[in-house]
XYZ file of C-alpha atoms in Angstrom:
621
model
C 156.344 111.358 85.945
C 153.141 112.197 84.206
C 150.058 110.709 82.957
C 149.349 106.870 83.642
C 152.854 106.335 85.103
C 151.768 108.715 87.911
C 148.544 106.897 88.169
C 150.094 103.424 88.550
C 152.166 104.677 91.394
C 149.235 106.591 93.076
C 146.977 103.474 92.916
C 149.754 101.619 94.677
C 149.767 104.180 97.410
C 146.104 104.172 97.898
C 146.434 100.467 98.705
C 148.038 101.431 102.006
C 145.408 104.072 102.963
C 143.616 103.743 106.471
C 140.041 102.424 106.396
C 138.276 105.837 106.466
C 134.999 104.357 107.280
C 136.051 104.512 111.088
C 135.609 108.386 110.610
C 131.946 107.813 111.353
C 131.267 107.059 114.999
C 128.182 105.711 116.132
C 127.473 107.415 119.614
C 124.249 105.637 120.485
C 121.742 103.340 119.332
C 118.579 101.341 120.420
C 116.431 99.134 118.118
C 114.306 98.053 121.322
C 114.459 94.469 120.242
C 116.157 93.325 123.465
C 112.935 94.241 125.424
C 114.927 95.816 128.085
C 115.245 99.324 126.738
C 112.918 100.780 129.608
C 115.713 100.654 131.925
C 117.939 102.807 129.547
C 115.383 105.689 129.157
C 113.985 108.230 131.466
C 110.389 109.322 130.718
C 108.497 112.531 131.443
C 104.909 113.125 130.887
C 102.215 115.477 131.735
C 99.625 112.809 133.128
C 97.629 111.081 130.616
C 100.236 109.109 128.757
C 101.337 105.446 128.004
C 104.771 104.204 126.860
C 105.866 100.849 126.010
C 109.440 100.189 125.206
C 108.932 96.518 123.945
C 105.708 96.888 121.867
C 105.190 94.446 119.170
C 103.566 96.707 116.467
C 102.716 93.750 114.203
C 99.798 93.367 116.592
C 98.445 96.384 114.829
C 99.135 95.232 111.438
C 102.383 97.550 111.075
C 105.009 95.859 109.018
C 108.669 95.921 109.972
C 110.398 99.215 110.058
C 112.648 100.153 107.282
C 115.887 99.783 109.154
C 114.840 96.774 111.157
C 116.923 93.637 110.968
C 115.539 90.131 110.405
C 111.938 91.610 110.053
C 111.756 92.697 113.796
C 108.544 94.357 114.711
C 109.472 95.553 118.299
C 109.695 99.129 118.962
C 108.769 102.169 121.334
C 104.991 102.945 121.278
C 103.630 106.439 122.866
C 100.191 107.722 123.389
C 98.608 110.682 125.107
C 95.246 112.292 125.908
C 93.553 108.812 125.775
C 90.621 110.083 128.010
C 91.158 113.100 130.113
C 90.244 115.772 127.154
C 93.131 117.817 127.890
C 96.499 118.926 126.180
C 99.206 116.330 127.040
C 102.610 115.240 126.032
C 105.270 112.731 126.683
C 108.977 112.836 126.379
C 111.675 110.011 126.433
C 115.408 110.332 126.834
C 118.164 107.823 126.800
C 119.700 107.814 130.321
C 123.139 109.331 130.791
C 123.551 110.656 127.210
C 125.012 114.141 126.209
C 125.886 115.207 122.584
C 127.448 118.134 121.328
C 129.425 119.348 118.080
C 128.562 117.870 114.589
C 126.252 114.868 114.819
C 122.869 113.350 113.531
C 120.006 111.700 115.225
C 118.048 109.306 112.961
C 115.013 106.981 113.392
C 112.176 105.274 111.904
C 108.729 106.732 112.821
C 105.243 105.571 112.345
C 102.323 108.048 113.215
C 98.932 106.294 113.636
C 95.621 107.986 113.738
C 91.920 107.289 113.843
C 89.694 107.533 110.874
C 90.663 107.472 107.089
C 92.271 110.162 104.907
C 92.511 113.400 106.859
C 91.615 111.667 109.979
C 88.530 111.316 112.241
C 87.268 112.861 115.474
C 90.143 114.236 117.594
C 92.591 112.669 115.393
C 95.157 115.441 115.288
C 98.218 114.898 117.291
C 102.029 115.395 116.753
C 105.389 113.664 116.845
C 107.761 115.753 118.983
C 111.498 114.702 118.444
C 114.661 116.738 119.171
C 118.191 117.228 120.233
C 120.099 119.267 122.692
C 117.534 118.795 125.562
C 117.872 118.687 129.229
C 116.565 115.375 129.967
C 114.589 116.058 133.207
C 111.103 117.523 131.865
C 108.726 117.338 128.985
C 109.879 119.751 126.423
C 106.911 121.093 124.391
C 105.089 124.410 123.744
C 103.262 124.301 127.187
C 106.603 124.387 129.045
C 108.027 127.635 129.169
C 111.203 126.367 130.360
C 111.766 123.972 127.410
C 115.164 123.973 125.864
C 116.858 122.317 122.921
C 115.668 122.096 119.128
C 112.668 120.061 118.391
C 110.512 119.254 115.393
C 106.809 118.158 115.137
C 104.533 117.036 112.543
C 100.818 115.792 112.446
C 100.099 112.360 110.981
C 96.964 113.419 108.934
C 97.366 117.084 108.228
C 94.627 118.170 110.595
C 96.185 121.329 111.972
C 96.709 124.719 110.259
C 100.100 124.301 111.277
C 101.305 120.693 110.298
C 105.181 120.954 110.369
C 106.874 122.971 113.099
C 110.583 123.666 114.124
C 111.082 124.906 117.784
C 113.822 126.582 119.700
C 112.866 126.007 123.351
C 109.170 126.288 123.327
C 109.074 128.896 120.508
C 107.960 127.815 117.200
C 109.701 129.293 113.982
C 106.955 130.854 111.832
C 106.450 130.294 108.044
C 107.949 133.724 107.481
C 111.277 132.905 109.276
C 112.827 131.258 106.253
C 113.261 128.026 108.265
C 111.014 125.911 106.268
C 112.119 124.862 102.664
C 108.663 125.433 101.048
C 107.994 128.573 102.957
C 104.921 127.071 104.521
C 104.015 124.697 107.357
C 100.811 123.384 105.847
C 100.562 119.894 104.435
C 98.596 121.293 101.444
C 101.770 122.710 99.950
C 102.984 121.042 96.636
C 106.119 120.429 98.394
C 104.611 118.133 100.747
C 102.210 116.745 98.380
C 105.067 115.578 96.487
C 107.078 114.418 99.426
C 104.043 112.189 100.967
C 101.799 111.553 97.778
C 98.719 109.393 97.985
C 99.334 106.593 97.477
C 101.062 105.131 99.333
C 100.255 107.562 102.095
C 96.555 107.728 103.156
C 96.500 111.640 103.425
C 98.381 113.506 100.785
C 100.904 115.837 102.178
C 101.194 114.035 105.560
C 103.359 111.366 106.848
C 100.857 109.152 108.753
C 100.224 105.457 108.645
C 103.526 104.677 106.810
C 107.147 104.295 107.815
C 108.983 107.478 107.651
C 112.959 107.941 107.891
C 113.705 110.949 110.105
C 117.013 112.507 110.594
C 117.849 115.738 112.745
C 121.345 116.901 111.890
C 123.517 119.468 113.797
C 126.431 120.800 111.858
C 128.462 123.757 112.311
C 125.863 125.582 114.336
C 123.181 124.628 111.847
C 120.309 122.251 112.759
C 118.331 120.605 109.990
C 115.298 118.305 109.780
C 114.891 115.809 107.011
C 112.038 113.408 106.172
C 112.657 110.459 103.970
C 116.004 111.839 102.961
C 114.456 115.467 102.098
C 115.269 118.643 103.864
C 112.174 120.065 105.252
C 113.455 122.710 107.788
C 116.927 124.298 108.636
C 118.004 127.199 110.894
C 120.943 128.422 112.852
C 120.591 129.079 116.527
C 123.431 128.587 118.994
C 121.373 128.936 122.153
C 121.592 125.144 122.965
C 124.996 123.642 121.999
C 124.651 120.214 123.757
C 122.228 117.814 125.485
C 120.275 114.478 125.135
C 118.054 113.445 122.204
C 114.286 113.301 122.752
C 111.563 111.074 121.410
C 108.140 112.361 122.229
C 104.412 112.667 121.309
C 101.929 115.375 122.303
C 98.243 116.456 121.698
C 97.896 120.239 121.542
C 94.092 119.945 121.419
C 91.688 119.018 124.186
C 89.383 116.602 122.193
C 89.950 112.928 122.681
C 90.382 110.695 119.581
C 87.562 108.265 118.840
C 88.668 105.442 119.104
C 91.582 106.715 121.226
C 93.221 103.364 120.862
C 93.845 104.209 117.171
C 96.126 107.353 117.938
C 99.718 106.460 118.819
C 103.251 106.831 117.726
C 106.062 103.935 116.940
C 109.653 104.812 117.109
C 112.285 102.334 116.040
C 116.003 101.883 115.203
C 117.097 104.996 117.025
C 120.923 105.951 116.138
C 123.187 108.883 117.064
C 126.440 109.212 114.852
C 128.845 111.506 113.559
C 128.655 112.393 109.868
C 130.033 109.649 107.460
C 132.772 110.184 104.977
C 131.766 110.795 101.305
C 130.029 107.809 99.444
C 129.281 109.402 96.101
C 128.007 106.150 94.417
C 125.927 105.291 97.575
C 127.230 101.739 97.607
C 127.880 101.796 101.424
C 131.540 102.072 101.019
C 133.498 105.068 101.675
C 135.020 106.729 98.592
C 138.613 106.393 99.287
C 138.001 102.843 100.425
C 136.207 102.158 97.139
C 139.120 103.295 95.190
C 141.945 101.718 97.469
C 140.091 98.236 97.208
C 139.617 98.648 93.483
C 135.838 98.380 93.621
C 135.830 101.808 91.918
C 138.551 103.446 89.904
C 140.001 107.029 89.980
C 141.798 107.220 86.789
C 142.007 110.889 86.745
C 143.266 111.194 90.362
C 140.558 113.540 91.923
C 139.794 111.455 94.729
C 136.375 110.521 93.505
C 135.243 107.319 91.844
C 135.062 107.948 88.080
C 131.512 106.719 87.967
C 130.607 109.760 90.174
C 131.992 112.206 87.916
C 130.672 114.238 84.942
C 133.845 115.091 83.195
C 133.802 118.157 81.210
C 135.207 118.178 77.637
C 139.048 117.565 77.760
C 139.172 118.420 81.399
C 140.444 115.027 82.357
C 141.414 115.861 85.866
C 138.259 118.045 86.422
C 140.108 121.080 87.664
C 138.293 123.494 85.658
C 140.891 124.106 83.039
C 142.103 122.399 79.883
C 145.706 122.720 80.652
C 149.038 120.942 80.445
C 148.061 118.198 82.916
C 145.123 117.287 80.588
C 147.474 117.280 77.652
C 149.664 114.615 79.520
C 146.649 112.489 79.964
C 145.427 113.004 76.246
C 148.800 111.687 75.251
C 148.390 108.604 77.026
C 144.769 108.289 75.771
C 145.908 108.829 72.217
C 148.274 105.528 72.583
C 145.093 103.540 71.864
C 142.788 101.235 73.908
C 145.425 98.437 73.897
C 147.795 100.293 76.215
C 145.277 101.130 79.101
C 143.197 99.343 81.456
C 139.869 99.193 79.977
C 138.317 101.110 82.851
C 140.653 103.983 82.346
C 140.002 104.037 78.580
C 136.319 104.549 79.233
C 137.377 107.684 81.312
C 139.647 108.559 78.364
C 136.426 108.504 76.163
C 134.413 110.513 78.460
C 137.108 113.364 78.558
C 138.410 113.428 75.021
C 136.133 111.512 72.554
C 134.469 114.765 71.051
C 133.112 113.145 68.011
C 131.756 110.014 69.803
C 133.518 107.651 67.491
C 134.824 105.472 70.531
C 138.228 106.242 69.564
C 140.893 109.171 70.826
C 142.539 110.338 67.537
C 143.657 113.622 65.853
C 140.135 114.872 65.510
C 139.849 114.906 69.295
C 143.163 116.343 69.470
C 142.026 119.290 67.382
C 139.234 119.812 69.685
C 141.545 119.835 72.635
C 143.679 122.681 71.173
C 140.434 124.799 70.929
C 139.814 124.292 74.501
C 143.134 124.567 75.888
C 143.704 127.200 78.407
C 146.177 126.921 81.283
C 144.014 128.975 83.605
C 144.939 130.867 86.773
C 143.233 128.709 89.351
C 145.652 126.467 91.424
C 144.580 122.776 91.912
C 142.909 122.230 95.135
C 145.711 121.583 97.945
C 145.821 118.198 99.438
C 144.374 118.243 102.795
C 142.517 121.484 102.220
C 139.639 122.360 104.511
C 136.124 121.281 103.672
C 133.241 123.589 103.547
C 132.016 122.680 106.881
C 135.362 122.644 108.464
C 135.952 126.250 107.242
C 132.645 127.437 108.496
C 133.595 126.004 111.857
C 136.866 128.090 111.761
C 135.502 131.390 110.736
C 132.058 131.332 112.405
C 133.270 133.638 115.540
C 135.797 135.665 113.395
C 135.193 139.337 112.821
C 134.354 140.384 109.087
C 138.005 141.576 108.182
C 139.762 138.347 109.573
C 137.032 136.125 108.066
C 137.171 137.616 104.668
C 141.068 137.482 104.648
C 140.750 133.723 105.334
C 138.288 133.447 102.308
C 140.753 135.286 100.093
C 143.533 133.014 101.160
C 141.522 129.678 100.652
C 139.969 130.546 97.289
C 143.160 131.804 95.589
C 145.164 128.819 96.924
C 142.692 126.786 95.062
C 140.578 125.460 97.691
C 137.284 125.598 95.574
C 135.254 122.598 94.615
C 136.151 121.107 91.219
C 132.645 121.427 89.657
C 133.166 125.196 90.045
C 136.178 125.173 87.719
C 134.064 124.199 84.685
C 133.075 127.374 83.343
C 129.865 127.522 81.375
C 129.363 129.486 78.054
C 126.532 132.215 77.641
C 125.734 133.091 74.174
C 124.224 136.524 73.266
C 123.837 138.533 70.091
C 122.590 141.965 69.267
C 122.062 144.109 65.953
C 125.092 146.600 65.968
C 124.892 149.218 63.279
C 122.725 146.916 60.951
C 125.126 143.950 61.645
C 124.362 140.921 63.876
C 127.210 140.442 66.525
C 127.538 137.276 68.295
C 129.187 136.908 71.549
C 130.184 133.955 73.912
C 131.455 134.633 77.615
C 132.097 132.150 80.342
C 130.854 132.031 83.793
C 131.218 129.817 86.824
C 128.135 127.473 87.124
C 127.659 128.700 90.619
C 128.749 131.370 93.114
C 132.165 131.202 94.695
C 132.547 128.376 97.190
C 135.054 127.015 99.479
C 135.603 123.223 99.982
C 135.373 119.914 97.976
C 132.600 118.658 95.759
C 131.387 116.364 98.541
C 131.500 119.095 101.253
C 131.372 122.825 100.017
C 129.859 126.089 101.091
C 128.755 129.148 99.127
C 130.707 132.058 100.644
C 129.141 135.584 100.415
C 131.702 138.166 100.250
C 132.011 142.082 100.356
C 133.199 143.470 97.017
C 136.368 144.793 98.784
C 137.445 141.220 99.169
C 135.662 139.686 96.064
C 137.631 141.829 93.666
C 140.992 140.683 94.578
C 139.737 137.032 94.197
C 138.220 137.523 90.883
C 141.527 139.511 89.780
C 143.615 136.457 90.864
C 141.680 134.055 88.925
C 141.515 136.437 85.851
C 137.816 137.045 85.941
C 135.452 139.896 86.756
C 131.853 140.185 88.244
C 128.916 140.494 85.889
C 126.759 143.417 84.885
C 122.745 143.380 85.563
C 122.229 142.298 81.857
C 124.723 139.437 82.407
C 122.920 138.437 85.455
C 119.676 138.245 83.453
C 121.207 136.317 80.572
C 122.823 133.878 83.149
C 119.468 133.071 84.715
C 117.867 132.676 81.416
C 120.569 130.147 80.478
C 120.461 128.313 83.891
C 119.836 124.663 83.581
C 118.821 124.560 87.219
C 116.532 127.416 88.361
C 115.783 127.595 91.997
C 113.190 129.778 93.791
C 114.792 132.433 96.160
C 114.459 131.268 99.871
C 114.534 134.610 101.956
C 115.534 134.565 105.583
C 113.728 137.293 107.839
C 115.955 139.917 108.988
C 113.539 140.433 111.809
C 113.917 137.116 113.409
C 117.415 136.108 112.338
C 120.936 138.034 112.094
C 121.482 137.730 108.408
C 125.130 138.741 108.626
C 126.187 135.726 110.611
C 128.380 133.054 109.125
C 125.948 130.475 110.643
C 123.187 132.200 108.642
C 125.290 131.755 105.529
C 125.581 128.132 106.158
C 121.909 127.655 106.912
C 121.017 129.286 103.501
C 123.633 127.277 101.769
C 121.920 124.157 103.233
C 118.633 125.353 102.084
C 119.844 125.801 98.621
C 121.477 122.347 98.538
C 118.013 120.953 99.646
C 116.474 122.618 96.701
C 119.217 121.529 94.262
C 119.076 117.790 95.316
C 118.828 115.627 92.337
C 120.579 117.986 89.851
C 124.246 117.339 89.194
C 126.965 119.437 90.274
C 128.466 121.481 87.421
C 125.080 122.605 85.908
C 124.297 126.277 85.583
C 122.318 127.437 88.720
C 120.431 130.634 89.113
C 117.803 132.200 91.227
C 119.388 131.249 94.554
C 121.088 134.473 95.544
C 121.637 138.299 94.741
C 124.619 139.078 92.454
C 127.239 141.667 93.427
C 127.447 143.348 90.140
C 129.388 145.870 88.221
C 127.598 148.973 86.828
C 128.649 152.613 85.567
C 126.640 153.877 88.638
C 129.573 152.794 90.873
C 131.550 155.802 89.452
C 129.109 158.157 91.138
C 128.477 155.973 94.286
C 131.885 155.574 95.912
C 132.222 153.161 98.666
C 129.028 151.232 97.746
C 128.139 147.664 96.846
C 125.851 147.154 93.838
C 123.434 143.968 94.186
C 120.999 142.658 91.741
C 118.961 139.560 90.986
C 117.433 136.634 93.015
C 115.181 135.895 90.255
C 111.837 134.117 90.946
C 110.749 131.244 88.923
C 108.631 133.752 86.967
C 111.875 135.305 85.822
C 111.386 138.596 87.568
C 114.085 139.358 89.999
C 113.243 140.275 93.725
C 116.195 142.772 93.983
C 116.298 145.633 91.478
C 119.713 147.328 91.033
C 120.484 148.741 94.466
C 123.560 150.576 95.648
C 122.183 151.546 99.262
C 124.715 149.340 101.190
C 128.332 150.470 102.135
C 131.007 148.314 100.360
C 131.919 146.561 103.522
C 128.359 145.154 103.926
C 127.561 141.582 103.276
C 124.618 139.166 104.268
C 123.611 135.602 103.408
C 121.777 136.633 100.344
C 124.850 137.950 98.258
C 126.752 135.745 95.910
C 129.933 136.421 93.709
C 129.700 135.044 90.302
C 133.072 134.936 88.346
C 133.170 135.719 84.643
C 136.418 134.969 82.587
C 137.916 138.020 81.654
C 138.101 136.996 77.864
C 135.458 136.248 75.565
C 134.653 135.474 71.995
C 133.194 138.286 69.621
C 132.160 136.716 66.381
C 134.592 133.858 66.947
C 137.697 136.012 67.845
C 138.982 136.343 71.537
C 138.669 139.715 72.942
C 138.769 141.056 76.633
C 135.501 141.492 78.258
C 136.546 144.777 79.488
C 136.996 146.178 76.140
C 133.494 145.047 75.044
C 132.088 146.671 78.041
C 133.924 149.852 77.498
C 132.995 150.127 73.859
C 129.920 152.565 73.430
C 128.665 150.236 70.580
C 129.532 146.659 71.566
C 128.457 147.131 75.368
C 124.996 146.457 74.385
C 125.861 142.726 74.254
C 126.954 142.726 77.897
C 125.301 145.793 79.547
C 121.838 147.300 79.510
C 123.214 150.546 81.185
C 125.602 151.764 78.581
C 129.392 151.443 78.669
C 131.138 150.346 81.687
C 134.552 151.861 81.762
C 135.660 150.681 85.181
C 134.428 147.038 85.447
C 135.292 146.494 88.995
C 135.564 147.817 92.616
């Protein structure tokens, strides 16, 4: 069976899928509304502190928190250094809880401070929240025995370091690569955009407004989100389990005036495992959406159709216009009366090349131009997601890890968006004639996983080469990297991680950097050409005289200037988090005629279209 006969059968099967919403498990929650939460929390403090687990914050004119039900205004209120004029802190832990593995903590937070924008006398105090703590002490910078991972922020931007991430009592510096904007100060444009004034009183600082906070632990990477935006992320496996912490601290001796105005409110605390994909954000798992008929999956990708940006003629979004797409085109050609109206909309999205709201012979002619069976297999049913693969290989030695990467990618376990190659158009005057060329590149670096959960996988050239060979591609030259960056629809600023503070060859560092990139890319659809986020492993004629070396180049800054010049100083079995493998199709168009890329690279005249180093006679490792 092919086409929509298969569709009808599979839609029937979907009706019997289990409710995957159970895949998310609530591990702990407290909204403080019952008024008896104090008995379920242990509190440790340094002396001058107050804590109220049933505080009606409406008495201070604070509105109901974003995640409260029925307009409740009951939460946890903490304050410190109300009169003693010394550094103080308080830490609260739910009794008897211990969390490990992949989970997240989320809550609503209101930081109050005295004075107006920028605060008043003694106004600078910090929220202090975290995970994986031993719940028997105050965990803050003044306790050398502190453990776990915690995050702190001022309400009014009154410190030189307003945003902080800690491992134990040690703060990660701005140079560590942990912070998405590369700085910890609220004056940075990143924070100004995240907390604009208005509605926030102090631009760049989260005080005097409700902020939704999430601390996520996944595959050894801990990440901090404020109002859904990734602010900091790091890999550190020192602390693998423990309790959550809600706290407050004053790192300065000055007492706020009036001190009654300085406090923090926490509400709607929840610890849970990660939910399954919900691409349309309607609160229903994608699989359940499809099985219940609230969304449709006419091209059988497992993703609701409204979430997909279907490339021209690639009906099943597998990255190639092939015989499977031809079967779907045949059904779409039969006309709007023969298909459910929702599926005909998907037909139009895939095949209506001339935008005349009909699938006809004109569209079939366009299909013939794009038809390419392609060597990348479909993604296997039940294939690992990106985070699952990271968990599997995180402790493997390099050789075993890279063998698994080769196995996964060559079996087709790459996200669908990566299969839609993007054209790069270049031209040059050769012997007085303008020659025009088009070559095709993956929109991002090689990844493993699904569209909903993937990870960019750095590779040595020793294992990247058999992968690109298997999918009938090659790696780019320096010039091609420059042209790809110029053509990129999404340009991301480089986000380096300091090798002096972090082992940059660890898989957990690879994943940390991937999450940082995803934080930068947020809001841009998958499938757009992305550049600037990694160095490329490249081919170059210099490899002929530098055996057993890897050539890297790129990592373009937003100015267009690359951080990394062409470099062959590493051995070919070296790889770190910053390396990326960009696949380029092995055939291209030269003045409208298909020709192997290798032939153009090897030609002493034509090579200028693809190389700024002269001919490349051996385009690989």
